Amino acid sequence: MKVKEVSQLTGVSVRTLHHYDDIGLLTPDCTTEAGYRLYSDDNLATLQQILFFRELGFSLKKIGELLTSPAFSRQEAFEMQRNMLLEKRKQLDSMINTIEKTIQHGKGELVMTNEEKFKGFDFGENPYEQEARERWGDKAVDESNKKAAQFGPDLEKEMNRIYFNLASLRHLSPNSDEAQVAIGQWFEFLNKMGNYSLEAFRGLGEMYVADERFTKNIDKFGEGLAVFMRDAMAVYVE
Amino acid sequence: MKVKEVSQLTGVSVRTLHHYDDIGLLTPDCTTEAGYRLYSDDNLATLQQILFFRELGFSLKKIGELLTSPAFSRQEAFEMQRNMLLEKRKQLDSMINTIEKTIQHGKGELVMTNEEKFKGFDFGENPYEQEARERWGDKAVDESNKKAAQFGPDLEKEMNRIYFNLASLRHLSPNSDEAQVAIGQWFEFLNKMGNYSLEAFRGLGEMYVADERFTKNIDKFGEGLAVFMRDAMAVYVE
DNA sequence: GTTGACTCTCACGTTACGTCATACTTTATA
DNA sequence: TATAAAGTATGACGTAACGTGAGAGTCAAC
């Protein structure tokens, strides 16, 4: 789909699409050789996400952070957004209530304090952001780091813990959330003592299967773990 | 009340109060000789109005125009705002509905078209503004005055005929065929001497009931004709 | 009488686009 | 098939509604 079609479908302006592309929030999957932006269905789904978050008052910057967070899951996000929308409706109800009272107040049928007159406006500290940050924000990553670090200077123990954890998940899909979180921990762990690029990380996964010495050592934690890890690592890199 | 108190009470920042003062949207009734802003209860009521309109997506400029309009009435505004808030809640419900469908869609339990995925987002042409402009915009009063003045004797006759005809139908449903034909004639008639958009036409109907001067003149042809016409006009627009 | 919370007025920064201007590409029409 | 019309791209500047200090005056309290 070209910009105008997307614009008409979603109600956002073409300029907005350009803008989102400029700031890297929504880069179309494809372009014609003339430079025309072409949006895929997946791009549309992302745009929908963006609009939901925007409606809930998130800044574009924060939306970008959320969308690119490794812990981000679309389904999870949708369910959360639903809750947020319900919250917002409650707020709206509160405002409606306030205004109805105000109308009566104007007719002299009711007395109102100043505070009551502004009930429902307290937009100030919305709990939405908080929840989102906890779920997908930097804090989540930091916390897990902290926990991992608490295992002490004994790196081998920590390593084993991660392997163990992964082994317990190896019957799941390599791209399941749990698997990806676990493999993320593995990636962080490796980066504590060296600098693994994502590409190197993927290569490592390949080696787990290709090299028998690795395979055997890894599969000690559970049959098929090496293969599982390779797949999960490949997914993680993406 | 000084700025901080107002800020805490209402949830808006001190800077915002300064800003509203700067642009003349909300100038405190009083200041100390040191230049401190002092807000009266009336100022607070105005601020409440501002916040309601703001929540409904009006620009500060437009809010200022509304508030200073001679036709502006606080009570009327409140009632209108309540309707707008109810409208907005409907929109929210639509979004919630969309998101619930989307969740099912994600689980593969449902098929959705791209259009369905963006239902409820269509912020584009909000009817709120339109209504407000018609009610309090200077334009509404001027235009109808001008046109009324231009009436020649021929036109007046035709107009009366249409009114008469409508009055004879006012016991029917506003969306009956007869009523719609008659109101269609009225629309054509108006368009002979000016350009009435459908939206303006609907607004005119609203004014028939809202503005006593109209109501009285119209009801001369039959009790309740103004209300009947407003309803028929609303139906006609759709 | 001085500390700390509160206030003032500039004035520049920021976010999320809007609005041209200018130029190229694609589609429709004659 | 040429040519107009509609769509798109990239700057680049504009705007709305504040945020964020800086620097200075004011006020209540200990």
PDB file of C-alpha atoms in Angstrom, chain A residues 9-206:
ATOM      1  CA  LEU A   9      -7.556   3.672   5.764  1.00  0.00           C
ATOM      2  CA  THR A  10      -6.240   4.786   9.096  1.00  0.00           C
ATOM      3  CA  GLY A  11      -7.100   8.454   9.208  1.00  0.00           C
ATOM      4  CA  VAL A  12      -3.550   9.656   9.802  1.00  0.00           C
ATOM      5  CA  SER A  13      -2.067  12.222   7.454  1.00  0.00           C
ATOM      6  CA  VAL A  14       0.550  11.461   4.846  1.00  0.00           C
ATOM      7  CA  ARG A  15       2.838  13.885   6.582  1.00  0.00           C
ATOM      8  CA  THR A  16       2.478  11.873   9.748  1.00  0.00           C
ATOM      9  CA  LEU A  17       3.559   8.743   7.935  1.00  0.00           C
ATOM     10  CA  HIS A  18       6.563  10.595   6.575  1.00  0.00           C
ATOM     11  CA  HIS A  19       7.309  11.828  10.031  1.00  0.00           C
ATOM     12  CA  TYR A  20       7.095   8.369  11.550  1.00  0.00           C
ATOM     13  CA  ASP A  21       9.453   7.163   8.884  1.00  0.00           C
ATOM     14  CA  ASP A  22      11.858  10.054   9.495  1.00  0.00           C
ATOM     15  CA  ILE A  23      12.131   9.348  13.186  1.00  0.00           C
ATOM     16  CA  GLY A  24      12.357   5.626  12.592  1.00  0.00           C
ATOM     17  CA  LEU A  25       9.125   4.800  14.346  1.00  0.00           C
ATOM     18  CA  LEU A  26       7.499   3.138  11.366  1.00  0.00           C
ATOM     19  CA  THR A  27       9.709   2.420   8.387  1.00  0.00           C
ATOM     20  CA  PRO A  28       7.839   0.817   5.508  1.00  0.00           C
ATOM     21  CA  ASP A  29       8.991  -2.685   4.727  1.00  0.00           C
ATOM     22  CA  CYS A  30       9.562  -1.846   1.118  1.00  0.00           C
ATOM     23  CA  THR A  31      10.019   0.982  -1.358  1.00  0.00           C
ATOM     24  CA  THR A  32       9.708   1.187  -5.138  1.00  0.00           C
ATOM     25  CA  GLU A  33      12.835   2.042  -7.049  1.00  0.00           C
ATOM     26  CA  ALA A  34      11.428   5.538  -7.374  1.00  0.00           C
ATOM     27  CA  GLY A  35      11.466   5.866  -3.604  1.00  0.00           C
ATOM     28  CA  TYR A  36       7.741   5.439  -2.979  1.00  0.00           C
ATOM     29  CA  ARG A  37       6.969   3.985   0.431  1.00  0.00           C
ATOM     30  CA  LEU A  38       5.152   0.675   0.387  1.00  0.00           C
ATOM     31  CA  TYR A  39       3.495  -0.489   3.589  1.00  0.00           C
ATOM     32  CA  SER A  40       2.997  -4.153   4.330  1.00  0.00           C
ATOM     33  CA  ASP A  41       0.224  -5.654   6.400  1.00  0.00           C
ATOM     34  CA  ASP A  42       2.694  -6.032   9.178  1.00  0.00           C
ATOM     35  CA  ASN A  43       3.455  -2.324   8.951  1.00  0.00           C
ATOM     36  CA  LEU A  44      -0.241  -1.678   9.315  1.00  0.00           C
ATOM     37  CA  ALA A  45      -0.399  -3.804  12.425  1.00  0.00           C
ATOM     38  CA  THR A  46       2.466  -1.800  13.886  1.00  0.00           C
ATOM     39  CA  LEU A  47       0.730   1.409  12.970  1.00  0.00           C
ATOM     40  CA  GLN A  48      -2.346   0.217  14.775  1.00  0.00           C
ATOM     41  CA  GLN A  49      -0.217  -0.375  17.839  1.00  0.00           C
ATOM     42  CA  ILE A  50       1.243   3.087  17.540  1.00  0.00           C
ATOM     43  CA  LEU A  51      -2.158   4.684  17.298  1.00  0.00           C
ATOM     44  CA  PHE A  52      -3.434   2.852  20.326  1.00  0.00           C
ATOM     45  CA  PHE A  53      -0.500   3.972  22.390  1.00  0.00           C
ATOM     46  CA  ARG A  54      -0.781   7.465  21.031  1.00  0.00           C
ATOM     47  CA  GLU A  55      -4.437   7.621  21.979  1.00  0.00           C
ATOM     48  CA  LEU A  56      -3.391   6.642  25.462  1.00  0.00           C
ATOM     49  CA  GLY A  57      -1.086   9.624  25.654  1.00  0.00           C
ATOM     50  CA  PHE A  58       2.313   8.054  25.125  1.00  0.00           C
ATOM     51  CA  SER A  59       4.984  10.126  23.414  1.00  0.00           C
ATOM     52  CA  LEU A  60       6.299   8.844  20.120  1.00  0.00           C
ATOM     53  CA  LYS A  61       9.660   8.377  21.693  1.00  0.00           C
ATOM     54  CA  LYS A  62       8.264   6.123  24.369  1.00  0.00           C
ATOM     55  CA  ILE A  63       6.198   4.229  21.846  1.00  0.00           C
ATOM     56  CA  GLY A  64       9.328   3.579  19.868  1.00  0.00           C
ATOM     57  CA  GLU A  65      11.090   2.294  22.915  1.00  0.00           C
ATOM     58  CA  LEU A  66       8.241  -0.032  23.720  1.00  0.00           C
ATOM     59  CA  LEU A  67       7.953  -1.397  20.204  1.00  0.00           C
ATOM     60  CA  THR A  68      11.635  -2.173  19.935  1.00  0.00           C
ATOM     61  CA  SER A  69      11.932  -3.633  23.395  1.00  0.00           C
ATOM     62  CA  PRO A  70      12.981  -7.257  23.183  1.00  0.00           C
ATOM     63  CA  ALA A  71      10.363  -8.157  25.735  1.00  0.00           C
ATOM     64  CA  PHE A  72       7.602  -6.630  23.645  1.00  0.00           C
ATOM     65  CA  SER A  73       4.790  -8.873  22.551  1.00  0.00           C
ATOM     66  CA  ARG A  74       1.985  -7.654  20.406  1.00  0.00           C
ATOM     67  CA  GLN A  75      -0.661  -9.826  21.945  1.00  0.00           C
ATOM     68  CA  GLU A  76       0.331  -8.843  25.423  1.00  0.00           C
ATOM     69  CA  ALA A  77       0.333  -5.218  24.387  1.00  0.00           C
ATOM     70  CA  PHE A  78      -3.167  -5.479  22.997  1.00  0.00           C
ATOM     71  CA  GLU A  79      -4.516  -6.915  26.175  1.00  0.00           C
ATOM     72  CA  MET A  80      -2.841  -4.235  28.150  1.00  0.00           C
ATOM     73  CA  GLN A  81      -4.148  -1.547  25.877  1.00  0.00           C
ATOM     74  CA  ARG A  82      -7.621  -2.856  26.352  1.00  0.00           C
ATOM     75  CA  ASN A  83      -7.228  -2.446  30.075  1.00  0.00           C
ATOM     76  CA  MET A  84      -5.905   1.033  29.576  1.00  0.00           C
ATOM     77  CA  LEU A  85      -8.833   1.963  27.403  1.00  0.00           C
ATOM     78  CA  LEU A  86     -11.200   0.634  30.020  1.00  0.00           C
ATOM     79  CA  GLU A  87      -9.354   2.735  32.570  1.00  0.00           C
ATOM     80  CA  LYS A  88      -9.718   5.747  30.393  1.00  0.00           C
ATOM     81  CA  ARG A  89     -13.386   5.122  30.050  1.00  0.00           C
ATOM     82  CA  LYS A  90     -13.685   5.112  33.785  1.00  0.00           C
ATOM     83  CA  GLN A  91     -11.937   8.443  33.817  1.00  0.00           C
ATOM     84  CA  LEU A  92     -14.360   9.713  31.220  1.00  0.00           C
ATOM     85  CA  ASP A  93     -17.254   8.520  33.322  1.00  0.00           C
ATOM     86  CA  SER A  94     -15.813  10.410  36.211  1.00  0.00           C
ATOM     87  CA  MET A  95     -15.667  13.548  34.121  1.00  0.00           C
ATOM     88  CA  ILE A  96     -19.207  13.050  32.931  1.00  0.00           C
ATOM     89  CA  ASN A  97     -20.252  12.657  36.503  1.00  0.00           C
ATOM     90  CA  THR A  98     -18.447  15.827  37.396  1.00  0.00           C
ATOM     91  CA  ILE A  99     -20.079  17.747  34.623  1.00  0.00           C
ATOM     92  CA  GLU A 100     -23.509  16.545  35.535  1.00  0.00           C
ATOM     93  CA  LYS A 101     -22.981  17.659  39.060  1.00  0.00           C
ATOM     94  CA  THR A 102     -21.669  20.948  37.765  1.00  0.00           C
ATOM     95  CA  ILE A 103     -24.809  21.450  35.759  1.00  0.00           C
ATOM     96  CA  GLN A 104     -26.917  20.918  38.842  1.00  0.00           C
ATOM     97  CA  HIS A 105     -24.581  23.153  40.743  1.00  0.00           C
ATOM     98  CA  GLY A 106     -25.178  25.869  38.165  1.00  0.00           C
ATOM     99  CA  LYS A 107     -28.879  25.535  38.665  1.00  0.00           C
ATOM    100  CA  GLY A 108     -28.357  25.950  42.373  1.00  0.00           C
ATOM    101  CA  GLU A 109     -29.497  22.423  43.081  1.00  0.00           C
ATOM    102  CA  LEU A 110     -26.230  21.279  44.544  1.00  0.00           C
ATOM    103  CA  VAL A 111     -23.206  22.496  46.401  1.00  0.00           C
ATOM    104  CA  MET A 112     -19.764  21.594  45.158  1.00  0.00           C
ATOM    105  CA  THR A 113     -16.293  22.043  46.545  1.00  0.00           C
ATOM    106  CA  ASN A 114     -13.550  23.271  44.265  1.00  0.00           C
ATOM    107  CA  GLU A 115     -11.900  19.901  44.372  1.00  0.00           C
ATOM    108  CA  GLU A 116     -15.012  18.146  43.200  1.00  0.00           C
ATOM    109  CA  LYS A 117     -15.141  20.468  40.235  1.00  0.00           C
ATOM    110  CA  PHE A 118     -11.921  19.041  38.892  1.00  0.00           C
ATOM    111  CA  LYS A 119     -12.444  15.375  39.521  1.00  0.00           C
ATOM    112  CA  GLY A 120     -11.528  13.209  36.590  1.00  0.00           C
ATOM    113  CA  PHE A 121      -9.057  15.649  35.159  1.00  0.00           C
ATOM    114  CA  ASP A 122      -6.173  14.230  37.036  1.00  0.00           C
ATOM    115  CA  PHE A 123      -4.393  13.183  33.988  1.00  0.00           C
ATOM    116  CA  GLY A 124      -1.124  13.925  35.693  1.00  0.00           C
ATOM    117  CA  GLU A 125       0.405  10.633  36.733  1.00  0.00           C
ATOM    118  CA  ASN A 126      -1.219   8.059  34.558  1.00  0.00           C
ATOM    119  CA  PRO A 127      -0.720   4.505  35.746  1.00  0.00           C
ATOM    120  CA  TYR A 128      -0.551   3.275  32.155  1.00  0.00           C
ATOM    121  CA  GLU A 129       2.954   4.423  31.585  1.00  0.00           C
ATOM    122  CA  GLN A 130       4.060   2.901  34.801  1.00  0.00           C
ATOM    123  CA  GLU A 131       2.699  -0.472  33.891  1.00  0.00           C
ATOM    124  CA  ALA A 132       4.145  -0.366  30.407  1.00  0.00           C
ATOM    125  CA  ARG A 133       7.518   0.627  31.693  1.00  0.00           C
ATOM    126  CA  GLU A 134       7.520  -2.222  34.135  1.00  0.00           C
ATOM    127  CA  ARG A 135       6.620  -4.642  31.455  1.00  0.00           C
ATOM    128  CA  TRP A 136       8.815  -3.539  28.608  1.00  0.00           C
ATOM    129  CA  GLY A 137      10.944  -0.713  29.914  1.00  0.00           C
ATOM    130  CA  ASP A 138      14.627  -0.614  30.676  1.00  0.00           C
ATOM    131  CA  LYS A 139      13.832  -1.351  34.254  1.00  0.00           C
ATOM    132  CA  ALA A 140      12.747  -4.864  33.404  1.00  0.00           C
ATOM    133  CA  VAL A 141      16.086  -5.553  31.836  1.00  0.00           C
ATOM    134  CA  ASP A 142      18.001  -3.940  34.655  1.00  0.00           C
ATOM    135  CA  GLU A 143      16.155  -5.977  37.228  1.00  0.00           C
ATOM    136  CA  SER A 144      16.921  -9.214  35.553  1.00  0.00           C
ATOM    137  CA  ASN A 145      20.515  -8.153  35.308  1.00  0.00           C
ATOM    138  CA  LYS A 146      20.593  -7.366  38.965  1.00  0.00           C
ATOM    139  CA  LYS A 147      19.182 -10.743  39.845  1.00  0.00           C
ATOM    140  CA  ALA A 148      21.625 -12.505  37.615  1.00  0.00           C
ATOM    141  CA  ALA A 149      24.480 -10.524  39.058  1.00  0.00           C
ATOM    142  CA  GLN A 150      23.478 -11.489  42.574  1.00  0.00           C
ATOM    143  CA  PHE A 151      24.545 -15.006  41.885  1.00  0.00           C
ATOM    144  CA  GLY A 152      27.952 -13.790  42.806  1.00  0.00           C
ATOM    145  CA  PRO A 153      31.367 -13.887  41.187  1.00  0.00           C
ATOM    146  CA  ASP A 154      30.956 -17.529  40.477  1.00  0.00           C
ATOM    147  CA  LEU A 155      30.159 -17.228  36.804  1.00  0.00           C
ATOM    148  CA  GLU A 156      29.977 -20.919  36.222  1.00  0.00           C
ATOM    149  CA  LYS A 157      27.108 -21.224  38.636  1.00  0.00           C
ATOM    150  CA  GLU A 158      25.252 -18.475  36.892  1.00  0.00           C
ATOM    151  CA  MET A 159      25.905 -20.067  33.576  1.00  0.00           C
ATOM    152  CA  ASN A 160      24.558 -23.350  34.806  1.00  0.00           C
ATOM    153  CA  ARG A 161      21.508 -21.657  36.134  1.00  0.00           C
ATOM    154  CA  ILE A 162      20.788 -20.212  32.719  1.00  0.00           C
ATOM    155  CA  TYR A 163      21.328 -23.531  31.030  1.00  0.00           C
ATOM    156  CA  PHE A 164      19.073 -25.190  33.513  1.00  0.00           C
ATOM    157  CA  ASN A 165      16.398 -22.649  32.945  1.00  0.00           C
ATOM    158  CA  LEU A 166      16.668 -23.044  29.197  1.00  0.00           C
ATOM    159  CA  ALA A 167      16.493 -26.788  29.487  1.00  0.00           C
ATOM    160  CA  SER A 168      13.228 -26.476  31.324  1.00  0.00           C
ATOM    161  CA  LEU A 169      11.835 -24.522  28.412  1.00  0.00           C
ATOM    162  CA  ARG A 170      13.132 -26.611  25.558  1.00  0.00           C
ATOM    163  CA  HIS A 171       9.762 -28.176  24.831  1.00  0.00           C
ATOM    164  CA  LEU A 172       8.352 -24.732  24.027  1.00  0.00           C
ATOM    165  CA  SER A 173       8.684 -22.931  20.727  1.00  0.00           C
ATOM    166  CA  PRO A 174      12.064 -21.215  20.282  1.00  0.00           C
ATOM    167  CA  ASN A 175      10.266 -17.954  19.621  1.00  0.00           C
ATOM    168  CA  SER A 176       7.983 -18.126  22.624  1.00  0.00           C
ATOM    169  CA  ASP A 177       8.319 -15.288  25.060  1.00  0.00           C
ATOM    170  CA  GLU A 178       9.786 -17.413  27.799  1.00  0.00           C
ATOM    171  CA  ALA A 179      12.403 -18.878  25.537  1.00  0.00           C
ATOM    172  CA  GLN A 180      13.349 -15.490  24.227  1.00  0.00           C
ATOM    173  CA  VAL A 181      13.654 -13.990  27.681  1.00  0.00           C
ATOM    174  CA  ALA A 182      15.875 -16.853  28.723  1.00  0.00           C
ATOM    175  CA  ILE A 183      18.018 -16.643  25.655  1.00  0.00           C
ATOM    176  CA  GLY A 184      18.243 -12.915  26.231  1.00  0.00           C
ATOM    177  CA  GLN A 185      19.739 -13.644  29.619  1.00  0.00           C
ATOM    178  CA  TRP A 186      22.247 -15.878  27.948  1.00  0.00           C
ATOM    179  CA  PHE A 187      23.191 -13.091  25.585  1.00  0.00           C
ATOM    180  CA  GLU A 188      23.606 -10.640  28.442  1.00  0.00           C
ATOM    181  CA  PHE A 189      25.664 -13.132  30.335  1.00  0.00           C
ATOM    182  CA  LEU A 190      28.056 -13.603  27.458  1.00  0.00           C
ATOM    183  CA  ASN A 191      28.352  -9.866  27.091  1.00  0.00           C
ATOM    184  CA  LYS A 192      29.494  -9.530  30.654  1.00  0.00           C
ATOM    185  CA  MET A 193      32.835 -10.969  29.712  1.00  0.00           C
ATOM    186  CA  GLY A 194      33.457  -9.955  26.201  1.00  0.00           C
ATOM    187  CA  ASN A 195      31.621  -8.283  23.444  1.00  0.00           C
ATOM    188  CA  TYR A 196      29.311 -10.488  21.509  1.00  0.00           C
ATOM    189  CA  SER A 197      27.734  -8.887  18.488  1.00  0.00           C
ATOM    190  CA  LEU A 198      24.387 -10.266  17.481  1.00  0.00           C
ATOM    191  CA  GLU A 199      25.970 -11.900  14.482  1.00  0.00           C
ATOM    192  CA  ALA A 200      28.611 -13.571  16.618  1.00  0.00           C
ATOM    193  CA  PHE A 201      25.839 -14.694  18.918  1.00  0.00           C
ATOM    194  CA  ARG A 202      24.030 -16.395  16.078  1.00  0.00           C
ATOM    195  CA  GLY A 203      27.262 -18.002  14.973  1.00  0.00           C
ATOM    196  CA  LEU A 204      27.755 -19.342  18.451  1.00  0.00           C
ATOM    197  CA  GLY A 205      24.351 -20.979  18.267  1.00  0.00           C
ATOM    198  CA  GLU A 206      25.255 -22.620  15.010  1.00  0.00           C
TER     199      GLU A 206
END
